[in-house]
Amino acid sequence: MIPTIKEIFSLKAEGQAVTVRGWIRTKRQTKSAVFLEVNDGSCFANIQCVFDQGSPAFQAIAPELEKATTGASASIEGTLVPSPATGQKLEVSARSIQIIGEAPADTYPLQKKAHSLEFLREQAHLRPRTNTFGAVARVRNRMAFAVHQFFQERGFQYVHTPLITASDAEGAGAMFQVTTLDLQKIAQSGTVDYEKDFFGKPAYLTVSGQLNVETYCQAMNRVYTFGPAFRAENSNTTRHLAEFWMIEPEIAFATLEDDIELAKSFITQLVKTALEDCAEDLAFFDARIQPGLVADLQKVVAGSFYRVTYTEAIDALLKSGQEFEFKPYWGCDLQSEHEKFLTEKVVGGPLVVTDYPKDIKAFYMKQNDDGKTVAAMDILVPRFGEIIGGSEREWRLDLLEKRIKDLGLDSNNYWWYIDLRRYGSTPHAGFGLGFERLLLYITGMTNIRDVIPFPRAPKLAGF
Ligand code: 4AD
Ligand code: MG
C-alpha cells in the first residue's frame, strides 16, 4: 500500500519522493504552474501538488493534466518540498500524473462551489468526498473506537444482541415487522396465518438491545452492546432516524447512582477523545458549522453535569415565564423545546434529569417508593435535548409481572426476561446512548441525517 496523505504529512520529510493517490478537489492554473488539491479522506487537509509549466517534462504530461478535473482520481509522483502557501508545511513538486478515473466536468455532480446539505443528502454516494462528510466520517470512526476503548478499559464485555426479536423492548409499539409472508396474498385472503411465517409467529426489528443484554449482565456483571436499532415512529425530525446505532451498557449489583456516574464519565471521555484526536476536523466544524463548538466541548470536559429531578424540572419550566408551544405540566413527557430551554437557558450545559413519572417511561424501570415515579435518568444537552436514556431496572419479580400486566403487554413475549427475576435476580441498571445524537453533539451538525453514512427516515428518497 502506498502511504495515505495523512501518513505523508506525518511520516515523510522534505526532499523525499512520494506517490500521492486520491481524488482531485480543485485545479488552479497560473502562467507558471498548475496546482491540484488532492484529498484521500485520511485527514482533513488536502495535499497540494504543483506542476511547473516551465519544466522540460511539462509538455508530455499536459494532456493528462487536462483530464485532471474536480472529482477525478489520480496518481501523482513527485518530491516533497516546503510549501509557501499558508496552512500547510509541505507540498508536492510533481513530476508526473496519471488519471485513474475521470470525472467529466459537465456531469460530475459535486463541482467546486459549496453545496447545500439538502442537495448532498440526495448524493449520499458522493457526499463522503466533501469536507463536511469526510470530517463527520472520521469523527464517527474515532468515536466508535472510543466507545469500545472506554468499556474494554473498565472490564465490560461486548455482547452481540439480536436484531430480530419478538419482544418490544420499549413497550411503545413502534416496530418494523419482519416477515416472509406475501402481503399481497394476505390482502386478498383477509387473514394472516403466522404459523406459515418464517418464525411461526410475529417478529420484528429490535428497538433496543437492552432486554437481551440484561441476560448477560445477570451472568457477567459489566456488559455492553453497540449495534443498530430500528424505530418505526413517524418522527420526521432532525433528531430521529428509523435506523440508528445505540450503545447500551448494563451493570449488575448497581443503582441509579452508579448508572449516572458511568454515563457522565462515558460522555466526558468521548468528548475528551474527540478534542484530542479529531482536532483538525473539530476546528472545521467550529469554523464552518457551529461557532463556539470547541469551547463548549472543552467546558464539558472541565465541568460538572447539573442534575435535577423531573419534578424540579417541571417546576423550573412553569416558573420560567417562557411561552412553550406545548404547555408543561407534571406528568407530561418533556418535549424537545423544554429540554432545549433547560439545557440552554437554565443550566447552559448537559443536564441529568431523574425520577420521571412511571406513566411516561418503559415497563422495565424500577418503581420508586412514592408509587408515582421510576428510578430513571435522561441526560439532556443543548441544541437538541435527550442524548441518553437509562434507568435502574425493576428486578423484583412480583412488581415486574404486575407492571407488564397493568400495561396490557403480553407476558408470553417476555417470559425469559421475567425468568431473570425468578433466578438469582440482582439490582441492576443501564442506559442507552444514541450514537448519532452523540455525533450531533460533538460535530455541531444540526440534522441527524448528516451524521450517519446512509440515513433511513420516513419517505426518504435516495435508496
Ligand atoms: O431513551 P431510549 O428509547 O432508551 C432505550 O432504548 C433503552 N433501552 C436504553 C437503555 O436503558 N439501555 O433510547 C436511548 C437513546 C436516546 O436517548 C437517543 O439518544 C437515542 O437512543 N434514540 C434515537 N436516536 C436516533 N433516532 C431515534 N429514532 C432514536 N430513538 C432513541
Ligand atoms: Mg428516551
XYZ file of C-alpha atoms and ligand atoms in Angstrom:
495
model
C 0.000 0.000 0.000
C 1.245 3.487 -0.763
C 1.175 5.957 2.147
C -2.019 7.934 2.691
C -1.929 11.719 2.653
C -2.106 11.688 6.447
C 0.955 9.424 6.520
C 2.788 11.588 4.019
C 2.226 14.639 6.229
C 3.179 12.845 9.431
C 5.908 10.408 8.348
C 7.636 11.891 5.325
C 10.106 14.740 5.202
C 11.155 17.447 2.824
C 13.181 16.092 -0.119
C 11.595 12.639 -0.111
C 9.980 11.146 -3.192
C 6.249 10.404 -2.795
C 3.355 8.938 -4.711
C 0.002 10.570 -3.944
C -3.207 8.759 -4.795
C -6.526 10.413 -4.188
C -9.381 12.459 -5.615
C -8.843 15.891 -7.069
C -10.695 18.585 -5.186
C -9.674 21.611 -7.231
C -7.440 22.642 -10.103
C -5.956 26.111 -10.359
C -3.727 27.419 -13.105
C -1.308 30.346 -13.284
C 1.093 31.333 -16.030
C 3.878 29.373 -14.439
C 2.185 26.387 -12.767
C -0.831 24.109 -12.381
C -1.975 23.447 -8.802
C -4.008 20.387 -7.834
C -5.537 19.983 -4.388
C -5.790 16.253 -3.707
C -7.651 14.560 -0.874
C -7.906 10.888 0.092
C -10.091 11.115 3.210
C -7.300 10.026 5.552
C -7.235 13.517 7.049
C -8.990 16.817 6.588
C -6.115 18.500 4.760
C -5.589 18.277 1.020
C -2.101 17.869 -0.314
C -1.155 20.469 -2.884
C 0.590 19.114 -5.990
C 2.333 21.717 -8.121
C 3.222 21.162 -11.792
C 5.795 23.618 -13.118
C 4.800 24.736 -16.635
C 8.401 25.691 -17.327
C 9.827 22.251 -16.724
C 11.024 20.227 -19.759
C 8.679 17.332 -18.901
C 5.578 19.507 -18.765
C 4.542 19.142 -22.422
C 4.416 15.370 -22.023
C 2.059 15.442 -19.066
C -0.097 18.362 -20.228
C -2.747 16.121 -21.918
C -3.156 14.095 -18.712
C -3.440 17.288 -16.672
C -6.293 18.359 -18.953
C -8.267 15.379 -17.631
C -7.487 16.329 -14.023
C -10.903 17.761 -13.169
C -12.704 18.007 -9.826
C -13.689 14.517 -8.699
C -11.250 12.584 -10.881
C -8.966 10.060 -9.182
C -5.269 10.349 -9.837
C -1.826 9.030 -9.050
C 0.834 11.729 -8.809
C 4.563 11.330 -8.352
C 6.895 13.980 -7.117
C 9.076 15.294 -4.327
C 8.056 16.858 -1.031
C 9.095 20.484 -0.788
C 8.345 23.270 1.710
C 5.087 24.987 0.813
C 4.929 28.757 0.504
C 1.125 28.565 0.913
C -0.377 29.289 4.333
C -1.761 26.456 6.424
C 0.484 23.700 5.118
C 4.126 22.937 5.687
C 4.735 20.662 2.710
C 3.552 20.308 -0.843
C 4.466 18.060 -3.754
C 6.646 19.325 -6.551
C 5.020 16.990 -9.097
C 6.844 15.163 -11.866
C 4.115 13.034 -13.383
C 0.401 12.375 -13.178
C -1.838 9.548 -14.224
C -5.604 9.965 -14.182
C -7.089 6.712 -12.907
C -10.806 7.509 -13.140
C -12.087 10.557 -14.942
C -14.933 12.744 -13.640
C -16.262 14.714 -16.608
C -16.868 18.308 -15.575
C -20.153 18.554 -17.476
C -21.800 15.744 -15.472
C -19.943 15.305 -12.143
C -22.484 16.474 -9.530
C -20.023 17.866 -6.982
C -18.407 20.832 -8.588
C -16.180 23.216 -6.694
C -18.850 25.523 -5.249
C -20.261 24.753 -1.809
C -23.298 22.513 -1.995
C -26.197 22.620 0.431
C -26.544 19.773 2.915
C -30.003 19.096 1.434
C -28.518 18.635 -2.026
C -25.774 16.410 -0.653
C -28.349 14.195 1.106
C -29.553 13.255 -2.381
C -25.977 12.409 -3.347
C -25.305 10.044 -0.439
C -22.869 8.051 -2.587
C -20.714 11.081 -3.372
C -21.043 13.227 -0.261
C -18.168 11.481 1.599
C -15.921 13.325 -0.878
C -16.795 16.696 0.652
C -15.018 18.388 3.556
C -18.065 18.151 5.820
C -18.850 14.483 5.290
C -15.232 13.424 5.335
C -14.884 15.117 8.721
C -18.112 13.524 10.017
C -16.922 10.081 8.869
C -13.564 10.418 10.623
C -15.142 11.617 13.877
C -17.708 8.807 13.678
C -14.949 6.258 13.211
C -12.907 7.605 16.119
C -15.935 7.720 18.407
C -16.904 4.120 17.589
C -13.412 3.015 18.589
C -13.519 5.215 21.702
C -16.755 3.537 22.793
C -15.045 0.159 22.809
C -11.933 1.564 24.457
C -13.963 3.125 27.251
C -15.783 -0.087 28.123
C -12.934 -2.507 27.496
C -10.662 -0.496 29.812
C -13.289 -0.834 32.516
C -13.791 -4.571 32.285
C -17.019 -4.562 30.294
C -17.735 -7.469 27.940
C -19.105 -6.706 24.464
C -22.271 -8.693 23.783
C -23.869 -9.006 20.328
C -27.609 -8.747 20.791
C -30.048 -9.888 18.085
C -31.680 -7.561 15.584
C -34.693 -9.800 15.038
C -36.907 -10.154 18.080
C -40.409 -10.981 19.269
C -40.438 -8.567 22.196
C -40.943 -4.836 22.132
C -38.107 -3.647 24.373
C -39.567 -0.197 24.977
C -43.207 -1.332 25.041
C -44.082 1.547 22.743
C -45.083 -0.398 19.658
C -43.028 1.485 17.055
C -41.530 -1.606 15.437
C -40.876 -2.727 11.875
C -42.306 -6.175 11.261
C -40.092 -8.851 9.728
C -41.972 -11.361 7.610
C -41.645 -13.641 4.605
C -45.412 -13.707 4.120
C -46.740 -12.263 0.880
C -48.606 -9.081 1.808
C -50.487 -9.092 -1.487
C -51.872 -12.584 -0.811
C -52.776 -11.656 2.770
C -54.666 -8.626 1.483
C -56.647 -10.908 -0.863
C -57.382 -13.617 1.706
C -58.059 -11.177 4.532
C -56.348 -13.337 7.184
C -52.805 -13.787 8.465
C -51.590 -17.262 9.362
C -48.437 -16.664 11.412
C -47.866 -20.423 11.559
C -46.795 -20.035 7.939
C -44.488 -17.112 8.635
C -40.712 -17.632 8.820
C -40.545 -17.805 12.615
C -44.037 -19.236 13.106
C -45.041 -16.082 14.976
C -44.821 -12.313 14.525
C -41.260 -10.988 14.542
C -39.790 -7.504 14.458
C -36.602 -5.498 14.096
C -35.394 -4.610 17.570
C -35.860 -1.114 19.013
C -33.101 -1.759 21.603
C -30.647 -4.461 22.636
C -31.288 -3.833 26.315
C -33.523 -6.762 27.235
C -31.096 -9.229 25.691
C -28.024 -7.570 27.146
C -29.617 -7.812 30.598
C -29.404 -11.602 30.366
C -25.611 -11.365 30.021
C -25.471 -8.707 32.739
C -27.090 -11.222 35.071
C -24.217 -13.616 34.399
C -21.184 -11.435 33.712
C -21.949 -8.192 35.525
C -20.411 -5.493 33.319
C -21.602 -5.786 29.713
C -22.486 -3.558 26.780
C -23.963 -3.834 23.352
C -23.323 -1.497 20.415
C -25.431 -2.046 17.356
C -28.265 -0.835 15.182
C -31.770 -0.203 16.480
C -34.886 0.376 14.410
C -37.862 2.553 15.185
C -40.908 2.938 13.004
C -42.136 6.067 14.784
C -43.142 8.551 12.133
C -40.985 11.320 13.577
C -39.754 13.359 10.693
C -37.409 15.462 12.799
C -33.755 16.444 12.734
C -33.216 14.171 15.791
C -34.826 10.898 14.707
C -33.789 8.135 12.361
C -35.646 4.921 11.528
C -32.302 3.100 11.735
C -29.739 4.346 14.229
C -26.916 2.968 16.349
C -27.090 2.677 20.094
C -24.616 1.869 22.846
C -26.191 0.140 25.842
C -24.124 -0.771 28.903
C -25.673 -2.725 31.758
C -24.189 -3.222 35.232
C -25.198 -5.707 37.935
C -25.373 -5.026 41.682
C -25.786 -1.387 40.712
C -28.085 1.517 41.438
C -29.219 4.570 39.514
C -26.335 6.496 41.087
C -23.788 4.061 39.604
C -25.558 4.370 36.280
C -25.411 8.174 36.283
C -21.712 8.143 37.227
C -20.947 5.734 34.383
C -22.918 7.809 31.870
C -21.215 11.054 32.889
C -17.706 9.647 32.665
C -18.606 7.994 29.330
C -19.711 11.283 27.741
C -16.778 13.180 29.219
C -14.305 10.604 27.917
C -15.805 10.614 24.412
C -15.717 14.405 24.231
C -12.136 14.461 25.519
C -11.036 11.928 22.899
C -12.699 13.913 20.133
C -10.947 17.110 21.238
C -7.594 15.359 21.383
C -7.735 13.087 18.348
C -10.069 14.889 15.940
C -8.774 18.422 16.472
C -8.438 19.248 12.767
C -11.974 18.090 11.985
C -13.454 19.836 15.039
C -11.690 23.068 14.054
C -13.522 22.849 10.733
C -16.900 22.271 12.428
C -16.197 25.161 14.778
C -15.327 27.490 11.902
C -17.967 26.457 9.387
C -20.852 24.656 11.091
C -21.215 25.565 14.790
C -19.262 28.598 16.047
C -18.148 28.098 19.653
C -18.320 24.305 19.403
C -14.807 23.558 20.643
C -15.114 25.931 23.615
C -18.447 24.314 24.569
C -16.934 20.835 24.381
C -13.957 21.940 26.453
C -16.395 23.151 29.103
C -17.999 19.710 29.201
C -14.657 18.064 29.904
C -13.736 20.591 32.576
C -17.125 20.996 34.205
C -19.726 19.012 36.032
C -23.174 17.942 34.920
C -26.134 19.690 36.524
C -28.757 17.440 37.994
C -32.448 17.857 38.823
C -35.436 15.604 39.371
C -38.212 15.596 36.791
C -40.454 17.342 39.343
C -37.878 20.126 39.789
C -37.516 20.401 36.022
C -41.267 20.873 35.575
C -41.248 23.487 38.343
C -38.429 25.351 36.637
C -40.326 25.311 33.333
C -43.549 26.526 34.969
C -41.783 29.307 36.853
C -39.737 30.428 33.846
C -42.452 32.613 32.349
C -41.413 31.209 28.959
C -44.147 30.584 26.367
C -43.909 26.996 25.167
C -45.754 25.577 22.215
C -46.526 22.551 24.417
C -47.509 23.750 27.890
C -45.618 21.720 30.510
C -47.435 20.026 33.411
C -46.444 17.341 35.906
C -46.882 14.046 34.093
C -46.121 15.322 30.571
C -43.307 13.905 28.514
C -40.576 16.537 28.252
C -40.699 17.954 24.730
C -37.589 18.889 22.839
C -38.409 22.613 23.344
C -38.468 22.006 27.129
C -35.203 20.074 27.047
C -33.551 22.787 24.990
C -34.802 25.500 27.318
C -33.493 23.699 30.418
C -30.058 22.959 28.960
C -29.526 26.212 27.042
C -31.274 28.844 29.174
C -31.330 27.387 32.694
C -28.051 25.483 33.119
C -26.007 26.194 29.957
C -24.695 22.661 29.556
C -25.559 18.974 29.972
C -28.282 18.166 32.489
C -29.204 14.901 34.214
C -32.927 14.585 34.906
C -34.043 11.793 37.255
C -37.208 10.218 38.643
C -39.693 10.589 35.813
C -43.389 9.716 36.206
C -43.792 6.000 35.631
C -46.600 6.510 33.111
C -44.305 8.116 30.533
C -41.476 5.589 30.892
C -40.894 1.972 29.848
C -42.289 -1.033 31.759
C -38.871 -2.306 32.907
C -37.892 0.710 35.010
C -37.643 0.266 38.766
C -40.580 1.767 40.596
C -39.809 4.269 43.324
C -41.438 4.000 46.740
C -43.651 7.039 46.059
C -45.729 4.865 43.705
C -45.659 7.618 41.056
C -42.129 7.786 39.688
C -39.416 5.430 38.440
C -35.645 5.346 39.025
C -34.956 6.714 35.548
C -32.451 9.223 34.241
C -32.129 11.072 30.964
C -29.138 13.167 30.021
C -30.070 16.256 28.044
C -27.720 18.522 26.127
C -28.016 21.961 24.493
C -29.110 22.163 20.848
C -31.310 19.061 20.696
C -32.135 17.634 24.135
C -32.042 13.930 25.007
C -28.786 12.121 24.264
C -29.024 9.325 26.876
C -31.936 7.457 28.431
C -31.411 4.961 31.234
C -32.687 3.544 34.493
C -32.376 1.107 37.295
C -34.313 -1.976 36.264
C -37.271 -3.467 38.082
C -35.572 -6.543 39.472
C -38.381 -7.646 41.818
C -40.426 -10.438 40.211
C -43.855 -9.527 41.566
C -43.566 -5.845 40.707
C -42.323 -6.531 37.178
C -45.076 -9.048 36.491
C -47.694 -6.640 37.765
C -46.348 -3.791 35.640
C -46.382 -5.894 32.472
C -49.962 -6.938 33.219
C -51.146 -3.420 34.094
C -49.757 -2.090 30.828
C -51.550 -4.785 28.847
C -48.324 -6.238 27.447
C -48.302 -9.938 26.526
C -46.152 -11.617 29.184
C -45.560 -14.570 26.800
C -43.231 -12.314 24.818
C -41.207 -11.509 27.934
C -41.083 -14.916 29.640
C -37.286 -15.155 29.637
C -36.922 -11.556 30.779
C -39.220 -12.295 33.701
C -37.252 -15.503 34.412
C -34.157 -13.383 35.121
C -36.092 -12.073 38.155
C -37.021 -15.594 39.200
C -33.467 -16.933 39.376
C -30.605 -15.067 41.014
C -32.044 -11.621 40.408
C -29.905 -8.590 41.330
C -30.435 -4.842 41.314
C -29.021 -3.619 38.017
C -29.004 -0.550 35.843
C -28.040 0.633 32.397
C -28.550 3.273 29.761
C -28.664 3.837 26.031
C -26.617 6.455 24.208
C -27.826 7.256 20.704
C -24.615 7.202 18.673
C -25.870 9.687 16.074
C -27.086 12.054 18.815
C -23.560 11.893 20.260
C -22.190 12.800 16.833
C -24.592 15.752 16.530
C -23.270 16.919 19.870
C -19.608 16.508 19.005
C -19.644 17.768 15.414
C -22.204 20.547 15.815
C -24.072 19.240 12.770
C -27.761 20.047 13.090
C -29.515 17.273 11.159
C -29.148 13.660 12.292
C -29.348 12.544 8.646
C -25.935 14.101 8.134
C -24.051 12.104 10.785
C -24.848 8.579 9.550
C -23.482 7.433 6.200
C -26.812 6.290 4.773
C -29.780 7.773 6.652
C -33.053 5.890 6.822
C -36.067 8.076 7.615
C -39.778 8.080 6.692
C -40.333 8.531 2.945
C -36.687 9.486 2.476
C -35.715 9.147 -1.144
C -32.333 8.012 -2.389
C -32.066 4.310 -1.588
O -34.444 6.530 25.549
P -34.394 5.306 24.698
O -35.635 4.934 23.957
O -33.915 4.136 25.667
C -33.745 2.834 25.316
O -33.845 2.383 24.213
C -33.266 1.998 26.457
N -33.461 0.588 26.096
C -31.819 2.312 26.763
C -31.283 1.529 27.911
O -31.603 1.852 29.045
N -30.481 0.511 27.648
O -33.222 5.439 23.647
C -31.898 5.667 24.072
C -31.244 6.739 23.229
C -31.953 8.091 23.268
O -31.565 8.829 24.398
C -31.482 8.715 21.980
O -30.159 9.239 22.137
C -31.384 7.524 21.057
O -31.289 6.372 21.846
N -32.560 7.407 20.177
C -32.586 7.720 18.870
N -31.622 8.201 18.068
C -31.956 8.415 16.777
N -33.162 8.161 16.248
C -34.160 7.677 17.022
N -35.362 7.407 16.472
C -33.890 7.430 18.402
N -34.606 6.952 19.427
C -33.783 6.938 20.502
Mg -35.679 8.092 25.983
